[in-house]
Amino acid sequence: MAQQVSSLKLLAALLLVVVCCFANSCCNHQTQTQAIAAAWPENAVGIGVDGGVLANDIVVGDVALAVSRDANNCFERFLLESRNASNTYASAYRACQMLGRQRRMEFVSAEWSTRQEMEEQVTVMCKNLCDCVQIVEDLEYFQCSAQHSYKSVHTMQQVYLNSSAAIVELEDKYEEAEKEMLLCIISAEQQYVDASSKAFLKLSKCLKAT
């Protein structure tokens, strides 16, 4: 019942302020404050008006109706520092991914000469065998095919061995690049966590000081 009476007093006070402002153009902040205070003087705490908005907290019973300016400033600084930490982490994360891609490209470039050499060998081998197909005379055709097939065996062995060595080399280097990228990301995550924790601790201290 007491809470209902307090709510009715609050509503009556607000209606009184509205009627005052529309009825008299000279109605000022002081008149509004006096009207509100007259409605529930026993519950008004630190009433003040700043630009039409209550400057301090107004407490009706045990319920806080507004957050103090100091607390607002605390949260604004916290949000700003949190955004800065997030932006820094996002930039660092993208940089780590770029680093990983660059490392892989460097390793591929190192094996590029091996790939070119293999492609040239295979191209020559295929051309020689295709030339044999164009021969009309049977004996000459089989002689050509036998000769270039024998050479092709050596070529294919070299292609196999070089490819196998390149696979081992690239797998090892790709793993190295992946490890470097992951360590970079972990470092960025650590910086983000530290910055976020620092911002939260500052917020807690700021709120306790208000």
mmCIF file of N, CA and C in Angstrom, residues 105-166:
data_model
loop_
_atom_site.group_PDB
_atom_site.id
_atom_site.type_symbol
_atom_site.label_atom_id
_atom_site.label_comp_id
_atom_site.label_asym_id
_atom_site.label_seq_id
_atom_site.Cartn_x
_atom_site.Cartn_y
_atom_site.Cartn_z
ATOM 1 N N MET A 105 53.791 -18.607 -49.034
ATOM 2 C CA MET A 105 54.179 -18.157 -50.368
ATOM 3 C C MET A 105 55.692 -18.172 -50.528
ATOM 4 N N GLU A 106 56.401 -17.799 -49.466
ATOM 5 C CA GLU A 106 57.865 -17.818 -49.521
ATOM 6 C C GLU A 106 58.382 -19.243 -49.717
ATOM 7 N N PHE A 107 57.784 -20.184 -49.030
ATOM 8 C CA PHE A 107 58.222 -21.578 -49.143
ATOM 9 C C PHE A 107 57.906 -22.150 -50.522
ATOM 10 N N VAL A 108 56.743 -21.794 -51.056
ATOM 11 C CA VAL A 108 56.375 -22.251 -52.398
ATOM 12 C C VAL A 108 57.334 -21.673 -53.434
ATOM 13 N N SER A 109 57.703 -20.410 -53.255
ATOM 14 C CA SER A 109 58.636 -19.770 -54.187
ATOM 15 C C SER A 109 59.988 -20.478 -54.178
ATOM 16 N N ALA A 110 60.386 -20.949 -52.995
ATOM 17 C CA ALA A 110 61.672 -21.644 -52.891
ATOM 18 C C ALA A 110 61.665 -22.952 -53.679
ATOM 19 N N GLU A 111 60.507 -23.572 -53.845
ATOM 20 C CA GLU A 111 60.394 -24.839 -54.579
ATOM 21 C C GLU A 111 59.955 -24.630 -56.028
ATOM 22 N N TRP A 112 59.789 -23.373 -56.420
ATOM 23 C CA TRP A 112 59.270 -23.097 -57.757
ATOM 24 C C TRP A 112 60.218 -23.584 -58.856
ATOM 25 N N SER A 113 61.522 -23.449 -58.647
ATOM 26 C CA SER A 113 62.491 -23.889 -59.665
ATOM 27 C C SER A 113 62.409 -25.402 -59.872
ATOM 28 N N THR A 114 62.199 -26.130 -58.776
ATOM 29 C CA THR A 114 62.048 -27.587 -58.886
ATOM 30 C C THR A 114 60.811 -27.943 -59.697
ATOM 31 N N ARG A 115 59.735 -27.220 -59.454
ATOM 32 C CA ARG A 115 58.499 -27.488 -60.198
ATOM 33 C C ARG A 115 58.675 -27.178 -61.680
ATOM 34 N N GLN A 116 59.310 -26.072 -61.998
ATOM 35 C CA GLN A 116 59.509 -25.713 -63.406
ATOM 36 C C GLN A 116 60.342 -26.772 -64.131
ATOM 37 N N GLU A 117 61.376 -27.238 -63.458
ATOM 38 C CA GLU A 117 62.240 -28.258 -64.070
ATOM 39 C C GLU A 117 61.461 -29.543 -64.344
ATOM 40 N N MET A 118 60.622 -29.936 -63.401
ATOM 41 C CA MET A 118 59.809 -31.139 -63.583
ATOM 42 C C MET A 118 58.823 -30.963 -64.727
ATOM 43 N N GLU A 119 58.182 -29.798 -64.804
ATOM 44 C CA GLU A 119 57.215 -29.554 -65.874
ATOM 45 C C GLU A 119 57.878 -29.610 -67.244
ATOM 46 N N GLU A 120 59.093 -29.090 -67.346
ATOM 47 C CA GLU A 120 59.814 -29.125 -68.618
ATOM 48 C C GLU A 120 60.148 -30.565 -69.013
ATOM 49 N N GLN A 121 60.574 -31.357 -68.043
ATOM 50 C CA GLN A 121 60.916 -32.757 -68.331
ATOM 51 C C GLN A 121 59.692 -33.540 -68.807
ATOM 52 N N VAL A 122 58.580 -33.336 -68.127
ATOM 53 C CA VAL A 122 57.356 -34.052 -68.501
ATOM 54 C C VAL A 122 56.852 -33.584 -69.861
ATOM 55 N N THR A 123 56.969 -32.290 -70.130
ATOM 56 C CA THR A 123 56.519 -31.752 -71.418
ATOM 57 C C THR A 123 57.315 -32.359 -72.575
ATOM 58 N N VAL A 124 58.645 -32.429 -72.416
ATOM 59 C CA VAL A 124 59.505 -33.019 -73.449
ATOM 60 C C VAL A 124 59.177 -34.498 -73.632
ATOM 61 N N MET A 125 58.987 -35.215 -72.522
ATOM 62 C CA MET A 125 58.672 -36.641 -72.594
ATOM 63 C C MET A 125 57.372 -36.876 -73.365
ATOM 64 N N CYS A 126 56.344 -36.098 -73.041
ATOM 65 C CA CYS A 126 55.052 -36.271 -73.715
ATOM 66 C C CYS A 126 55.147 -35.918 -75.197
ATOM 67 N N LYS A 127 55.909 -34.886 -75.511
ATOM 68 C CA LYS A 127 56.058 -34.477 -76.912
ATOM 69 C C LYS A 127 56.752 -35.572 -77.729
ATOM 70 N N ASN A 128 57.780 -36.162 -77.156
ATOM 71 C CA ASN A 128 58.504 -37.225 -77.869
ATOM 72 C C ASN A 128 57.597 -38.426 -78.141
ATOM 73 N N LEU A 129 56.803 -38.812 -77.162
ATOM 74 C CA LEU A 129 55.897 -39.945 -77.354
ATOM 75 C C LEU A 129 54.801 -39.610 -78.361
ATOM 76 N N CYS A 130 54.329 -38.367 -78.326
ATOM 77 C CA CYS A 130 53.303 -37.954 -79.291
ATOM 78 C C CYS A 130 53.863 -37.923 -80.714
ATOM 79 N N ASP A 131 55.134 -37.558 -80.832
ATOM 80 C CA ASP A 131 55.756 -37.550 -82.158
ATOM 81 C C ASP A 131 55.829 -38.967 -82.730
ATOM 82 N N CYS A 132 56.036 -39.924 -81.861
ATOM 83 C CA CYS A 132 56.087 -41.318 -82.319
ATOM 84 C C CYS A 132 54.749 -41.753 -82.907
ATOM 85 N N VAL A 133 53.668 -41.233 -82.341
ATOM 86 C CA VAL A 133 52.334 -41.607 -82.816
ATOM 87 C C VAL A 133 52.121 -41.147 -84.254
ATOM 88 N N GLN A 134 52.791 -40.098 -84.648
ATOM 89 C CA GLN A 134 52.611 -39.558 -85.988
ATOM 90 C C GLN A 134 53.336 -40.377 -87.072
ATOM 91 N N ILE A 135 54.205 -41.294 -86.653
ATOM 92 C CA ILE A 135 54.962 -42.110 -87.616
ATOM 93 C C ILE A 135 54.043 -43.166 -88.235
ATOM 94 N N VAL A 136 54.068 -43.259 -89.540
ATOM 95 C CA VAL A 136 53.181 -44.186 -90.254
ATOM 96 C C VAL A 136 53.784 -45.590 -90.322
ATOM 97 N N GLU A 137 55.065 -45.683 -90.612
ATOM 98 C CA GLU A 137 55.721 -46.986 -90.796
ATOM 99 C C GLU A 137 55.827 -47.685 -89.444
ATOM 100 N N ASP A 138 55.397 -48.952 -89.374
ATOM 101 C CA ASP A 138 55.274 -49.659 -88.102
ATOM 102 C C ASP A 138 56.604 -49.827 -87.381
ATOM 103 N N LEU A 139 57.616 -50.326 -88.089
ATOM 104 C CA LEU A 139 58.895 -50.587 -87.437
ATOM 105 C C LEU A 139 59.481 -49.312 -86.852
ATOM 106 N N GLU A 140 59.437 -48.273 -87.631
ATOM 107 C CA GLU A 140 59.967 -46.986 -87.151
ATOM 108 C C GLU A 140 59.164 -46.470 -85.958
ATOM 109 N N TYR A 141 57.854 -46.705 -85.984
ATOM 110 C CA TYR A 141 56.993 -46.266 -84.868
ATOM 111 C C TYR A 141 57.391 -46.971 -83.580
ATOM 112 N N PHE A 142 57.550 -48.332 -83.653
ATOM 113 C CA PHE A 142 57.899 -49.089 -82.450
ATOM 114 C C PHE A 142 59.298 -48.742 -81.950
ATOM 115 N N GLN A 143 60.200 -48.513 -82.858
ATOM 116 C CA GLN A 143 61.546 -48.108 -82.457
ATOM 117 C C GLN A 143 61.518 -46.768 -81.717
ATOM 118 N N CYS A 144 60.752 -45.845 -82.256
ATOM 119 C CA CYS A 144 60.622 -44.514 -81.619
ATOM 120 C C CYS A 144 59.992 -44.632 -80.237
ATOM 121 N N SER A 145 58.944 -45.425 -80.153
ATOM 122 C CA SER A 145 58.244 -45.591 -78.873
ATOM 123 C C SER A 145 59.131 -46.266 -77.840
ATOM 124 N N ALA A 146 59.876 -47.285 -78.268
ATOM 125 C CA ALA A 146 60.761 -47.988 -77.332
ATOM 126 C C ALA A 146 61.859 -47.065 -76.816
ATOM 127 N N GLN A 147 62.430 -46.297 -77.729
ATOM 128 C CA GLN A 147 63.518 -45.398 -77.351
ATOM 129 C C GLN A 147 63.053 -44.347 -76.338
ATOM 130 N N HIS A 148 61.951 -43.687 -76.635
ATOM 131 C CA HIS A 148 61.502 -42.594 -75.761
ATOM 132 C C HIS A 148 60.823 -43.111 -74.495
ATOM 133 N N SER A 149 60.266 -44.310 -74.562
ATOM 134 C CA SER A 149 59.699 -44.901 -73.351
ATOM 135 C C SER A 149 60.804 -45.226 -72.356
ATOM 136 N N TYR A 150 61.931 -45.731 -72.898
ATOM 137 C CA TYR A 150 63.060 -46.033 -72.017
ATOM 138 C C TYR A 150 63.553 -44.757 -71.332
ATOM 139 N N LYS A 151 63.657 -43.691 -72.127
ATOM 140 C CA LYS A 151 64.074 -42.415 -71.541
ATOM 141 C C LYS A 151 63.028 -41.890 -70.551
ATOM 142 N N SER A 152 61.778 -42.197 -70.855
ATOM 143 C CA SER A 152 60.693 -41.703 -69.994
ATOM 144 C C SER A 152 60.723 -42.345 -68.612
ATOM 145 N N VAL A 153 61.202 -43.600 -68.566
ATOM 146 C CA VAL A 153 61.298 -44.269 -67.262
ATOM 147 C C VAL A 153 62.211 -43.475 -66.336
ATOM 148 N N HIS A 154 63.345 -43.050 -66.857
ATOM 149 C CA HIS A 154 64.276 -42.247 -66.057
ATOM 150 C C HIS A 154 63.643 -40.907 -65.671
ATOM 151 N N THR A 155 62.944 -40.314 -66.645
ATOM 152 C CA THR A 155 62.290 -39.025 -66.365
ATOM 153 C C THR A 155 61.248 -39.164 -65.258
ATOM 154 N N MET A 156 60.436 -40.208 -65.344
ATOM 155 C CA MET A 156 59.383 -40.402 -64.349
ATOM 156 C C MET A 156 59.968 -40.717 -62.969
ATOM 157 N N GLN A 157 61.089 -41.439 -62.962
ATOM 158 C CA GLN A 157 61.743 -41.694 -61.677
ATOM 159 C C GLN A 157 62.211 -40.387 -61.034
ATOM 160 N N GLN A 158 62.781 -39.513 -61.849
ATOM 161 C CA GLN A 158 63.247 -38.228 -61.332
ATOM 162 C C GLN A 158 62.073 -37.364 -60.864
ATOM 163 N N VAL A 159 60.987 -37.413 -61.623
ATOM 164 C CA VAL A 159 59.799 -36.649 -61.228
ATOM 165 C C VAL A 159 59.263 -37.159 -59.893
ATOM 166 N N TYR A 160 59.243 -38.469 -59.747
ATOM 167 C CA TYR A 160 58.745 -39.069 -58.503
ATOM 168 C C TYR A 160 59.621 -38.678 -57.310
ATOM 169 N N LEU A 161 60.930 -38.811 -57.478
ATOM 170 C CA LEU A 161 61.847 -38.514 -56.374
ATOM 171 C C LEU A 161 61.824 -37.029 -56.004
ATOM 172 N N ASN A 162 61.843 -36.175 -57.012
ATOM 173 C CA ASN A 162 61.817 -34.732 -56.744
ATOM 174 C C ASN A 162 60.494 -34.305 -56.100
ATOM 175 N N SER A 163 59.403 -34.908 -56.554
ATOM 176 C CA SER A 163 58.092 -34.586 -55.981
ATOM 177 C C SER A 163 58.011 -35.031 -54.521
ATOM 178 N N SER A 164 58.528 -36.215 -54.239
ATOM 179 C CA SER A 164 58.496 -36.730 -52.869
ATOM 180 C C SER A 164 59.311 -35.846 -51.929
ATOM 181 N N ALA A 165 60.476 -35.415 -52.401
ATOM 182 C CA ALA A 165 61.318 -34.541 -51.578
ATOM 183 C C ALA A 165 60.638 -33.192 -51.341
ATOM 184 N N ALA A 166 59.983 -32.672 -52.378
ATOM 185 C CA ALA A 166 59.290 -31.384 -52.244
ATOM 186 C C ALA A 166 58.115 -31.489 -51.278
#
